[in-house]
């Protein structure tokens, strides 16, 4: 059954997208040193930041090299750059430093990490490598992931192993502190840093060494921060260290979209910034550009129940359509999933493409019945599980060649190429790798002629890379030039499909943008990008994803499933008020991914266990 939803009466206003509102223009022209921009979802905060940067360069004639834009994901950086490219000359855009916080942390550390006891050729490890380090001295290996999560949270709050041990009130925290200390010792021994260290040590370097801090402040006179609501203690301190007496600081954020508490993020830092700079100028964007009215109203209703002061009081949207919001309940999760599949087919017949539809749930556990239903109705779908672009097979092959160039003859360098692209049988792969690991060459003495030809070609290329690395062929090449050789040779040999070539070309563009000079830097760059969540672009059909993964995405139609107590909000998130507040904000983020249609569903029974409707359902339909 479908529950009747409210109707919103509103005054129609002509929709426009290419022009700034008066609120945005006031922000762009504000001359204050510290300017704080808040705004509702879809109000153009990032666009406003880009216009403000362009205004200073184009109208005030400021040097583009003095601007630093920081945010959390590569996608957000690209969106910011794309807006700037419409407003400024290409050379001006290239002169602006726009990157993620962690890329910037790496940049700072390159400037003087030797002062902290590391050498400048430090390596950034992945989460998988971090877990493996912990597993080496944790007897219960499943605990490694949990301990790593605690270590990450400690680093996000700038807490050292010694401080964690001193403040420990339980045996568990003391154990974590012990493993944290051993983990840091191992990282230092191997001259390695993890993702969180890039901020932790950047803060330490800038705090302890005024000369480096002064150099950075003079280099970047304009500090521009997006998504400030996702800042944690470490990032907050980093930003304050960048803001010298002569620097301007412009930030944008929305407390109602703060959903990363498990990473140490909190909306409190946006409020702390106002306290730190009482003279700061404050702006608020109240107009939504992308979302239908009923969905906007549902979001306003939900947030009105927050016990924390919300920035959102009245909302306005320039989208003329009313949109559709419905809440439906079903006997169980199977019937719920069947409804989702049938409704998707109806929408497809109405002309909405599968790729414009998303099914969102709180945890991955809830996707099982939805997958079964979509398969039954032959609806194509993709599950967004966080696969990184940099984990795609083509990227692994390229990294294997880069590793070979550095003289590391690990069998993994060529294993993926042989198995995935050249389709070698397992027994032959084992034989080829055995010789490769000894000499850096592959064994071509096989009776199977078609494989022998491929191995001879591979040997030619491996030898060429080896000569270049040893300086036998001049001039020496930069990483992007080596990748071009990999692409050209692979294309000549027919190793890669058209789609694979596109992936490698995309990788090449990213290396060219970063202007990396050393092959070793490629591995640090890839480790970093894996962590900041650059998703693989291979998405077809309906997208299935968790609410956290949905942040930053938009769809014509969204289904939010499993709206029952224990799932949304999660049971463990209902004990503390701040956790429950974050669960409410998370639902707000999820529902505002929808532009036109929003379907909210829940089962009366899940796995034969009776469930209570989520407390948020009533909040969605009734203003507090």
CSV table of N, CA, C and O in Angstrom, one decimal, residues 198 308 589-590 617:
chain,number,residue,atom,x,y,z
A,198,UNK,N,49.6,11.9,6.2
A,198,UNK,CA,49.8,13.0,5.3
A,198,UNK,C,49.3,14.3,5.9
A,198,UNK,O,49.9,15.4,5.6
A,308,UNK,N,19.9,19.9,17.0
A,308,UNK,CA,21.0,20.8,16.8
A,308,UNK,C,20.5,21.9,15.9
A,308,UNK,O,19.7,21.7,15.0
A,589,UNK,N,20.9,13.6,3.1
A,589,UNK,CA,21.8,13.6,2.0
A,589,UNK,C,21.3,12.6,1.0
A,589,UNK,O,21.2,12.8,-0.2
A,590,UNK,N,20.8,11.4,1.4
A,590,UNK,CA,20.3,10.4,0.5
A,590,UNK,C,19.1,10.8,-0.3
A,590,UNK,O,19.0,10.7,-1.5
A,617,UNK,N,10.4,8.4,9.3
A,617,UNK,CA,9.2,8.4,8.3
A,617,UNK,C,8.2,9.5,8.8
A,617,UNK,O,7.8,10.3,7.9
